[in-house]
Short mmCIF file of C-alpha atoms and ligand atoms in Angstrom, two decimals:
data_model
loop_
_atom_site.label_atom_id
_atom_site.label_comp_id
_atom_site.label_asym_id
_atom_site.label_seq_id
_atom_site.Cartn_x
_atom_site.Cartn_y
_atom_site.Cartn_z
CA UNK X 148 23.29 -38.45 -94.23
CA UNK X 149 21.23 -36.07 -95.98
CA UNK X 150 18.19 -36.86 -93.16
CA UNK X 151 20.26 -36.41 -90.53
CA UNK X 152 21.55 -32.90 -91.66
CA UNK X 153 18.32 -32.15 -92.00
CA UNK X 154 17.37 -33.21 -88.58
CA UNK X 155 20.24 -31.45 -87.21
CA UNK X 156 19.15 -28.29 -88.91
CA UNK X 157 16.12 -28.37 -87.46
CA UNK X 158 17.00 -28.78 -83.81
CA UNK X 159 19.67 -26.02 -84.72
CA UNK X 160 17.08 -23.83 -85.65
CA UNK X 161 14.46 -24.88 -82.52
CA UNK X 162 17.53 -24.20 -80.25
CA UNK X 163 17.52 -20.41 -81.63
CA UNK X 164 14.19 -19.98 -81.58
CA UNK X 165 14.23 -21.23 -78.02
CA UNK X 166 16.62 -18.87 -77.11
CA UNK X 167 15.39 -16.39 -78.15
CA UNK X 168 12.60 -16.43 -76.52
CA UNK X 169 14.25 -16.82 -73.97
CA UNK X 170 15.99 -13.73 -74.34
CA UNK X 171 13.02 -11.63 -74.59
CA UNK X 172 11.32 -13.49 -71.59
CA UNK X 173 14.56 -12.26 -69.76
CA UNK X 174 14.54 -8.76 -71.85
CA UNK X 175 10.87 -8.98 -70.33
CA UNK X 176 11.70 -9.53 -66.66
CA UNK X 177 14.29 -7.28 -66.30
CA UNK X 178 12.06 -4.40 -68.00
CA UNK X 179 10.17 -5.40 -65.17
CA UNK X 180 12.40 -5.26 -62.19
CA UNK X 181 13.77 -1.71 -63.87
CA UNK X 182 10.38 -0.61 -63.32
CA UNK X 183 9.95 -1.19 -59.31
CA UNK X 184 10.40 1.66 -57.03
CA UNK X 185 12.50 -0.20 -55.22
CA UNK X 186 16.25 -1.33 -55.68
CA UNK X 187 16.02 -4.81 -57.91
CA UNK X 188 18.99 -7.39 -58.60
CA UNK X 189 19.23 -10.78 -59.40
CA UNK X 190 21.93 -13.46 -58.54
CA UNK X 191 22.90 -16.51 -60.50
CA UNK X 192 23.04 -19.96 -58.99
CA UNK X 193 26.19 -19.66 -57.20
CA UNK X 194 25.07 -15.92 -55.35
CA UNK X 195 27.46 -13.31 -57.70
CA UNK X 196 24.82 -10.74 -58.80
CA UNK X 197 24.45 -10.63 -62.25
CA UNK X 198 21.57 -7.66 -63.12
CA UNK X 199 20.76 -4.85 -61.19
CA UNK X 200 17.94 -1.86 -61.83
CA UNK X 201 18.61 1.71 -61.96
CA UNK X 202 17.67 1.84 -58.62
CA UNK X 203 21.02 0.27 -57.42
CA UNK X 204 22.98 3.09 -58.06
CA UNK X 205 21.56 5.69 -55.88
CA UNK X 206 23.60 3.24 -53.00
CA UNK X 207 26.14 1.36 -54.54
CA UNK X 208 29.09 2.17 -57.40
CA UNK X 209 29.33 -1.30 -59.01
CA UNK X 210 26.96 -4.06 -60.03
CA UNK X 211 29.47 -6.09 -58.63
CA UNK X 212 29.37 -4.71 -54.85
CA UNK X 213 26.44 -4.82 -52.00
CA UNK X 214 25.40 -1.24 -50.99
CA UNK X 215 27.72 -0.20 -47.92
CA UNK X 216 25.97 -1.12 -44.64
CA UNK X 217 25.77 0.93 -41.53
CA UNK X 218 28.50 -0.86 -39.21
CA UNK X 219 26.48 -2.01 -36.53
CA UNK X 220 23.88 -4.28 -38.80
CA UNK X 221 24.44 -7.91 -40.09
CA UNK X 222 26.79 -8.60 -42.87
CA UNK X 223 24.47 -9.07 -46.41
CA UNK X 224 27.32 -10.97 -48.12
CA UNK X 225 27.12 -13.28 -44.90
CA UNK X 226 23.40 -13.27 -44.61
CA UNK X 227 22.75 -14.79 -47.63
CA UNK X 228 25.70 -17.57 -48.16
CA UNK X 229 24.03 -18.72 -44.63
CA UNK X 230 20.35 -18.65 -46.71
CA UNK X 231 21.64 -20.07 -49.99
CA UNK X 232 23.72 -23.04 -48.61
CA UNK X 233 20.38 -23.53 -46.81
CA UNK X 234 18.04 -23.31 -50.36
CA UNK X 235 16.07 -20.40 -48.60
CA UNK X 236 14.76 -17.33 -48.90
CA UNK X 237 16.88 -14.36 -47.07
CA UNK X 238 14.49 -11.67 -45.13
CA UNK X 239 16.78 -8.56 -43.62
CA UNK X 240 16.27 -4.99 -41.93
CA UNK X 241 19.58 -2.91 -42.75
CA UNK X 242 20.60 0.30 -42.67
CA UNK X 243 22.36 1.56 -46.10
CA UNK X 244 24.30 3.91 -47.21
CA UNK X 245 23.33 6.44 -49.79
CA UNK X 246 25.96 7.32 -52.47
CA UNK X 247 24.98 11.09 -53.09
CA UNK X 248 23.31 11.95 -49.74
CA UNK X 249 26.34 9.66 -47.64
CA UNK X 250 23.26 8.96 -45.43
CA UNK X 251 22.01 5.36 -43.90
CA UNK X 252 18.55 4.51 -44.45
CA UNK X 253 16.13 1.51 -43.27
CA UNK X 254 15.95 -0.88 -46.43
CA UNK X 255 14.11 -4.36 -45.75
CA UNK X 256 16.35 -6.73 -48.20
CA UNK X 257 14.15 -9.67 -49.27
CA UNK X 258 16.11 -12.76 -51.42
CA UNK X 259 13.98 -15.41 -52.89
CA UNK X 260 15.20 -18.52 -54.94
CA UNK X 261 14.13 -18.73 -58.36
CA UNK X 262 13.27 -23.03 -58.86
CA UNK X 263 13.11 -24.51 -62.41
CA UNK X 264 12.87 -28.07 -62.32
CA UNK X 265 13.01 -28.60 -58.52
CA UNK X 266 16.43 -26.98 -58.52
CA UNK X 267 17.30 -22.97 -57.70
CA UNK X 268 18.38 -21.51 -61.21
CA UNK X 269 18.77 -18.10 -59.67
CA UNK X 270 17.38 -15.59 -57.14
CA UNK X 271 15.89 -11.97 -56.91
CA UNK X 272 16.33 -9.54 -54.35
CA UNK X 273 14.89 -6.17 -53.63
CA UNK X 274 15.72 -3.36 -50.97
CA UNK X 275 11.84 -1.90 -49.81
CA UNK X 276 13.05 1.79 -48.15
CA UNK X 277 11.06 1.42 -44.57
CA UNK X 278 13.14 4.14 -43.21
CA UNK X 279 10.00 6.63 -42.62
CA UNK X 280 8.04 3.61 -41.17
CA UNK X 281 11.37 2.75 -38.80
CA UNK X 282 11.18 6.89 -37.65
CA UNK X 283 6.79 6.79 -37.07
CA UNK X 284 7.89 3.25 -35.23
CA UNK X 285 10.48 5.12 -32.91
CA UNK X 286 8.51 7.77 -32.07
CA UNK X 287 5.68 5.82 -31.01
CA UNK X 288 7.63 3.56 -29.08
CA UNK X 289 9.04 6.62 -27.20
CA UNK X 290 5.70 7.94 -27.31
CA UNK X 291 4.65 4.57 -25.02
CA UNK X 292 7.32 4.77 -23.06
CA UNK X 293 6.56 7.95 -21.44
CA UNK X 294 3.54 7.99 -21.03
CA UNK X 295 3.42 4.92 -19.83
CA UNK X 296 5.85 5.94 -17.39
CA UNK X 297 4.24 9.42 -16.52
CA UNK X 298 1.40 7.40 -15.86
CA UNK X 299 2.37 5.30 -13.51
CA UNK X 300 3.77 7.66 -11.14
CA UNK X 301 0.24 9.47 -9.84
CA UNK X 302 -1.75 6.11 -10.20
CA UNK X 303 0.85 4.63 -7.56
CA UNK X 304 -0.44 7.06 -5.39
CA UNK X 305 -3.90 7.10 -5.74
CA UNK X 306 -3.44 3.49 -4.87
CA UNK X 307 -1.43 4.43 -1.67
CA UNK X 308 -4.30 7.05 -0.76
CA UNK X 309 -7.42 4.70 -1.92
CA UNK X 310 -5.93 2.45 0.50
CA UNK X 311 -5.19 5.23 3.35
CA UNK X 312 -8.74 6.29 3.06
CA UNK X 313 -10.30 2.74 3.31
CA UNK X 314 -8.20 2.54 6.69
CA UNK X 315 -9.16 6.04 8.15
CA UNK X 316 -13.02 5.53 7.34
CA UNK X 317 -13.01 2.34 9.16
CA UNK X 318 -16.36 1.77 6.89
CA UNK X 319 -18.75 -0.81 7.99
CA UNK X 320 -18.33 -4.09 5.31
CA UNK X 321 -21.72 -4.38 4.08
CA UNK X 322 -22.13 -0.53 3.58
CA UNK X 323 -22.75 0.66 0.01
CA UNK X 324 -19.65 3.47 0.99
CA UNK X 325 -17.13 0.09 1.22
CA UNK X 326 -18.58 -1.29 -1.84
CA UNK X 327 -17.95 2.03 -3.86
CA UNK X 328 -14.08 1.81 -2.45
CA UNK X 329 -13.70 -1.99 -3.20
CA UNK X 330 -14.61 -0.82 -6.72
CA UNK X 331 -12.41 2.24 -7.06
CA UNK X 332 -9.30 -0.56 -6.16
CA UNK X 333 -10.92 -3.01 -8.44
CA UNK X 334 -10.95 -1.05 -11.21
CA UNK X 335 -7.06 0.97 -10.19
CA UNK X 336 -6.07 -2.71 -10.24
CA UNK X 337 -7.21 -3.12 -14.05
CA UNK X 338 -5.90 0.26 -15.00
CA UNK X 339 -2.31 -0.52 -12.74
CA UNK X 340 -2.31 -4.20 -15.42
CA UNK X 341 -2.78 -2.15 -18.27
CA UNK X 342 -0.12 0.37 -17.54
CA UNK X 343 2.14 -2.36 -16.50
CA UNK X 344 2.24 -4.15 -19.61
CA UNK X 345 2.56 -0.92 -21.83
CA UNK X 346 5.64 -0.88 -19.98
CA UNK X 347 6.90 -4.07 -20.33
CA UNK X 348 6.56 -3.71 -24.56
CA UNK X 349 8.30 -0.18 -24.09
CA UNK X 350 10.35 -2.76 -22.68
CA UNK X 351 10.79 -5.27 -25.03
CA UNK X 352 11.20 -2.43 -27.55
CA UNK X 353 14.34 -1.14 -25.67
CA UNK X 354 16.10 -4.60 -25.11
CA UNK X 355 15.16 -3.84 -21.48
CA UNK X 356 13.12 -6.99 -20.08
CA UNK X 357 15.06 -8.27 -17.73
CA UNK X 358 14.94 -12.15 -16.65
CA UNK X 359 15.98 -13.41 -13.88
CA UNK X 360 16.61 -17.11 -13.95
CA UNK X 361 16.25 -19.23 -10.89
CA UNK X 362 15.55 -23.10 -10.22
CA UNK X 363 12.23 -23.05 -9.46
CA UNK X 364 9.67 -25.48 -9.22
CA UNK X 365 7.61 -25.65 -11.85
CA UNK X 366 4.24 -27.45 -10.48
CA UNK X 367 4.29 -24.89 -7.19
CA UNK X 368 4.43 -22.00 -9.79
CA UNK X 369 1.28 -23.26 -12.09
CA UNK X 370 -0.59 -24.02 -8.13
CA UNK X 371 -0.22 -20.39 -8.01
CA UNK X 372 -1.22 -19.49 -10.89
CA UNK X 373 -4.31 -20.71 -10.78
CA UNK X 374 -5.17 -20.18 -7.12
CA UNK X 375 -4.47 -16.50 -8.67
CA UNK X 376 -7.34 -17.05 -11.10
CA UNK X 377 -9.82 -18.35 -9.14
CA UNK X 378 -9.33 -15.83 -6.52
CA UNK X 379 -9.53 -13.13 -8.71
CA UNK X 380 -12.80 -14.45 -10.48
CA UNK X 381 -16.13 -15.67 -9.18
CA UNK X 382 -16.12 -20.00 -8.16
CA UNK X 383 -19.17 -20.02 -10.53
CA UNK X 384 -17.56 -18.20 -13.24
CA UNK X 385 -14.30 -21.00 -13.69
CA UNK X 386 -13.53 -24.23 -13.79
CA UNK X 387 -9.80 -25.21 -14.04
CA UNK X 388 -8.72 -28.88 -14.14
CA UNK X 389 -5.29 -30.27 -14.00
CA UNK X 390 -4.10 -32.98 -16.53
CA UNK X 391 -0.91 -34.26 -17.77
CA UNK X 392 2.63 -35.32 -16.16
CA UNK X 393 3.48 -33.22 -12.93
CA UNK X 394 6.47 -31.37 -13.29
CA UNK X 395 7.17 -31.26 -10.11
CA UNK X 396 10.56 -30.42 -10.71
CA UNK X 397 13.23 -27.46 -10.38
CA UNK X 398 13.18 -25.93 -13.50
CA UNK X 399 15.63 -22.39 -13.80
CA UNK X 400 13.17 -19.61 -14.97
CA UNK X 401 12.44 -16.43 -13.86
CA UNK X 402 9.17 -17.25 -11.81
CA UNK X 403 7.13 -13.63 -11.59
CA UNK X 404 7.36 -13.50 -15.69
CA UNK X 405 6.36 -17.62 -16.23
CA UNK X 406 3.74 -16.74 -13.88
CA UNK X 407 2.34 -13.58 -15.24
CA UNK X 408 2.62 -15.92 -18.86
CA UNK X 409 -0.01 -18.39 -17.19
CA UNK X 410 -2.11 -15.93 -16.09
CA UNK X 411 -2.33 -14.06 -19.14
CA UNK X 412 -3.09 -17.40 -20.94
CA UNK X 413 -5.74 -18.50 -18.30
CA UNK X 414 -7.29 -14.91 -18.43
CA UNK X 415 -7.40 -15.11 -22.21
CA UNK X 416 -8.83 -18.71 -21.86
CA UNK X 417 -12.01 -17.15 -19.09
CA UNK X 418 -12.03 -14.36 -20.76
CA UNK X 419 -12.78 -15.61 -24.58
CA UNK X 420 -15.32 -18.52 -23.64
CA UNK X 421 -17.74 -16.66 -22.64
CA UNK X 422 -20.21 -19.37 -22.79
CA UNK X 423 -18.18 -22.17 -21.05
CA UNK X 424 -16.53 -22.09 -17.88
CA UNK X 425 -14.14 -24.93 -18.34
CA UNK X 426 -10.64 -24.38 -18.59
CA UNK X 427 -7.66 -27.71 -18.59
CA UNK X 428 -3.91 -27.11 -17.82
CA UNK X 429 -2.06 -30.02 -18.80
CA UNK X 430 1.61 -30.51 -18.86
CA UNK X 431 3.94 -32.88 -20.52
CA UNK X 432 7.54 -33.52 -18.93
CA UNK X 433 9.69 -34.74 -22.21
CA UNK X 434 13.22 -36.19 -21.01
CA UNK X 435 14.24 -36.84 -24.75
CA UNK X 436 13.66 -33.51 -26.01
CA UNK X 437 15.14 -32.19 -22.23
CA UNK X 438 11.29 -30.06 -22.27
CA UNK X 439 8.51 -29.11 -20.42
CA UNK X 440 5.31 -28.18 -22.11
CA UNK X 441 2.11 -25.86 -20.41
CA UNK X 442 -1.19 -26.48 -22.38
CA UNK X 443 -3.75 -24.01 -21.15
CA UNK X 444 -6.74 -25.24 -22.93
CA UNK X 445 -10.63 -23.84 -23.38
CA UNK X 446 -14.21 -24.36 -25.30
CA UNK X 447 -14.85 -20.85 -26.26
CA UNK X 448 -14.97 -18.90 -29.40
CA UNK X 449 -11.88 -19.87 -30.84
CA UNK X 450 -9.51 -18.50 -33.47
CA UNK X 451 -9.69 -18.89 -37.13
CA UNK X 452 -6.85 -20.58 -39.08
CA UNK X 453 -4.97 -17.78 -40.31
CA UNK X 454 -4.99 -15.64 -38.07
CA UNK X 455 -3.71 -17.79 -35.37
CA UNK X 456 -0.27 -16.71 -35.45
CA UNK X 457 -0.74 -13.17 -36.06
CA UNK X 458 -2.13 -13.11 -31.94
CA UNK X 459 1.41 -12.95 -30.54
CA UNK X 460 1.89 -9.90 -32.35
CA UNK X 461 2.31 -6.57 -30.91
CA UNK X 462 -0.96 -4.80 -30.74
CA UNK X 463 -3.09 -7.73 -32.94
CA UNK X 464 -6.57 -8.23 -32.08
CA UNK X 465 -9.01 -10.62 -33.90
CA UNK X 466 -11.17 -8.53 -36.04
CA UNK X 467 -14.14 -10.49 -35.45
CA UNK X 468 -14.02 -10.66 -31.27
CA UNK X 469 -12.33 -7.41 -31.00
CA UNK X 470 -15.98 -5.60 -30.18
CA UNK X 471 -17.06 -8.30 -27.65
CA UNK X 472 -14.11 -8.27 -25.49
CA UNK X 473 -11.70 -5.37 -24.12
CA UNK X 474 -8.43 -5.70 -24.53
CA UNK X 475 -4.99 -4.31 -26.40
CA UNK X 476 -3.57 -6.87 -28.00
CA UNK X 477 -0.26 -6.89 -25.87
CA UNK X 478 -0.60 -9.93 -23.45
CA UNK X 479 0.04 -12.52 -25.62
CA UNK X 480 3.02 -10.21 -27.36
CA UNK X 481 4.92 -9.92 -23.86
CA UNK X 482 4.52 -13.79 -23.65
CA UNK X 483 5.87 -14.60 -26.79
CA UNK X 484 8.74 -12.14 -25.76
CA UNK X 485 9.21 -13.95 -22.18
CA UNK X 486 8.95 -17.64 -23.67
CA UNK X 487 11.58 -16.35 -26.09
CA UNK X 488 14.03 -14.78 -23.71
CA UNK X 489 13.93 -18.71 -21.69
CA UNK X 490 14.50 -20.24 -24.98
CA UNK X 491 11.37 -21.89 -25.05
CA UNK X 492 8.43 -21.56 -27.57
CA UNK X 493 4.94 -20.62 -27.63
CA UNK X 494 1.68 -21.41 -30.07
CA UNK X 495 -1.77 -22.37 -30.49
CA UNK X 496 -4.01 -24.30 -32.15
CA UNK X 497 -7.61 -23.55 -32.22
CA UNK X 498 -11.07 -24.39 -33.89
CA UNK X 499 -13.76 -21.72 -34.15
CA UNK X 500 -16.21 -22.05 -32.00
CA UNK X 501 -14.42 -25.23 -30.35
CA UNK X 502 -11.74 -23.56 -28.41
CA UNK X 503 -8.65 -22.85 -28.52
CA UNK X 504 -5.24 -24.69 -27.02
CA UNK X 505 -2.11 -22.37 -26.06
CA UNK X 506 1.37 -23.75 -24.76
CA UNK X 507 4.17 -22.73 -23.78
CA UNK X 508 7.42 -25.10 -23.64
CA UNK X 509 10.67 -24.79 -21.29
CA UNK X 510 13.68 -26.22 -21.84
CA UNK X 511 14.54 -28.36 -18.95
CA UNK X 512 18.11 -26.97 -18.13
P1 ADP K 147 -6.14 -8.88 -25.64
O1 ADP K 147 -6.82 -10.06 -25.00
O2 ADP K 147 -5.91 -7.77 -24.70
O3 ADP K 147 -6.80 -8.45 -26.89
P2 ADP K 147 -3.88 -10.66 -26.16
O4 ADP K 147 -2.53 -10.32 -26.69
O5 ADP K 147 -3.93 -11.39 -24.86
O6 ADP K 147 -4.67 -9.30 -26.08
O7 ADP K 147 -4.62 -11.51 -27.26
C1 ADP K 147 -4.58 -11.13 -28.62
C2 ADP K 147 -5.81 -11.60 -29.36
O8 ADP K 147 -5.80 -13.04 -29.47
C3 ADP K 147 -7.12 -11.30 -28.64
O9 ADP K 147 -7.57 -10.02 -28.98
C4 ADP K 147 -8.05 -12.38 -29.16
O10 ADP K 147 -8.56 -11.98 -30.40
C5 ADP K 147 -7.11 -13.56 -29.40
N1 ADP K 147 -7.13 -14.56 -28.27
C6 ADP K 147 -6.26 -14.66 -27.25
N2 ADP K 147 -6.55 -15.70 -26.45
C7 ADP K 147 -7.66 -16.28 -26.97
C8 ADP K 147 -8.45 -17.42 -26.61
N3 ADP K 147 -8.17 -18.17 -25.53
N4 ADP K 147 -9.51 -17.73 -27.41
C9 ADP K 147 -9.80 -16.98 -28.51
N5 ADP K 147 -9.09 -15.90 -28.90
C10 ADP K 147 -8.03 -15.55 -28.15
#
């Protein structure tokens, strides 16, 4: 009896001293979370928030309530029952309001499970203010749009005139005059693409890209494409072969915007092999999945591992090519967008100084 009190004493004690170091670990934490410069909270198990930092007050009343939300943005409370009946981590642009000012501001709301023992014991959040980035971000959207669209206006007629002048002159073919004027269109042509696709992120930006779905057929529109290409580049300079399932099929898309996606992927594909002139463009029909997939792939310089899916971001260039090859980082972007709006997906996978594979897929209905 007398061992077993003594054994029971001890545990008694080793409980204590467990918790209290527990305590102070906590004590420890939340010193820590009061010290961010953003808002801080953390939620127990079952989501009901059970610490908040100073911070929290400046836009809500109660420990117990979310900040107020502007009425147009998602739900938090929502949000995160979806994320925590999932097990993951809740990511969030919203507006809130500010108790003393009564103003809304940008906050990005990040909630990320706390594990212990391969089971979520609790979560933290944090509100990051991005309101001033969100203002710099709208301005330079408008910025694009305008001029963008200001710029477009007198280049449409230079084109018109370039082209009026080439008829009047009547120039002889082989003279170094025609040469100059094939030129001037060549290079109105690359400055008309550029100006196009700023417009088509000012675009995106504004919820404005428009699709327009149609059945089409799908192996016609990649015959195009690539006629397109090879037209538009010397014989010697590509090399396209066709693999892989014809979907020769009617497919509903919205064919200028899948086509201008193939070119921009072929383009990329001539453009960064520089050294190898082969390109492949296989497709795979899958029934099962109801899918079609567009591989466009090449042997050039390839894309390292972690960067690969930062190059369907808006204005993202790979640091180490970026020199060699002119470009601004918005092609892939508006295909990512397009793919998106036909509820398909896009990606790559790539080996430096292998090549690179990018694909597209379409859902079949
Ligand atoms: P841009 O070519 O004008 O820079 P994109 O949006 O088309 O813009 O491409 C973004 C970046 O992705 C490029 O700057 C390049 O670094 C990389 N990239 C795209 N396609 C390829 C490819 N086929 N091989 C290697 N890198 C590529």
């Amino acid at each position: 009896m007398k061992k077993t009190q003594q054994n029971l004493e001890l545990e008694v004690k080793g409980r204590r001293e467990s918790q209290v170091t527990m305590k102070s670990q906590i004590d420890h934490f939340h010193l820590m979370l009061e010290s961010l410069p953003q808002i801080a909270f953390t939620l127990n198990e079952s989501g009901t928030v059970d610490f908040v930092n100073g911070k929290w007050y400046e836009y809500s009343t109660s420990e117990q309530n979310f900040p107020e939300i502007y009425p147009d943005d998602p739900d938090i409370t929502e949000e995160f029952e979806r994320c925590r009946k999932k097990g993951k981590a809740l990511e969030l642009e919203v507006r809130i309001k500010n108790v003393v000012s009564g103003n809304y501001r940008y906050h990005l709301l990040r909630v990320t499970p706390v594990y212990d023992e391969g089971r979520i014991k609790n979560w933290v959040g944090t509100f990051t203010d991005i309101d001033d980035q969100k203002k710099v971000e709208k301005e330079k959207d408008e910025f694009l749009s305008i001029a963008s669209h200001e710029l477009k206006t007198p280049l449409t007629s230079i084109k018109a005139y370039v082209q009026l002048l080439e008829r009047k002159l009547k120039l002889d073919k082989e003279s170094s005059e025609a040469g100059f004027v094939t030129k001037v269109q060549g290079q109105i042509e690359k400055l008309n693409t550029l100006i196009t696709d700023l417009l088509d992120v000012s675009k995106i930006e504004n919820g404005k890209l428009k699709i327009n779905k149609k059945p089409v057929n799908l192996e016609n529109l990649i015959s195009n494409a690539i006629e397109t290409i090879i037209q538009t580049h010397d014989q010697r300079e590509v090399k396209i072969e066709r693999h892989g399932t014809k979907p020769d099929i009617l497919i509903p898309l919205d064919e200028i915007r899948i086509e201008q996606v193939l070119i921009n992927f072929l383009t990329n594909a001539i453009k960064y092999s520089p050294d190898n002139n082969q390109v492949i463009v296989t497709t795979f029909v899958d029934e099962e999945a109801e899918e079609v997939r567009v591989n466009v792939t090449d042997f050039g310089i390839g894309i390292p591992d972690f960067k690969q899916d930062a190059v369907f971001k808006k204005f993202y260039r790979v640091e180490e090519s970026s020199l060699q090859f002119q470009g601004m980082g918005i092609g892939l972007f508006i295909c990512s967008e397009i793919i998106k709006q036909h509820h398909g997906h896009v990606g790559v996978s790539s080996i430096v100084d292998e090549g690179s594979t990018f694909y597209f897929t379409l859902p079949l209905n």
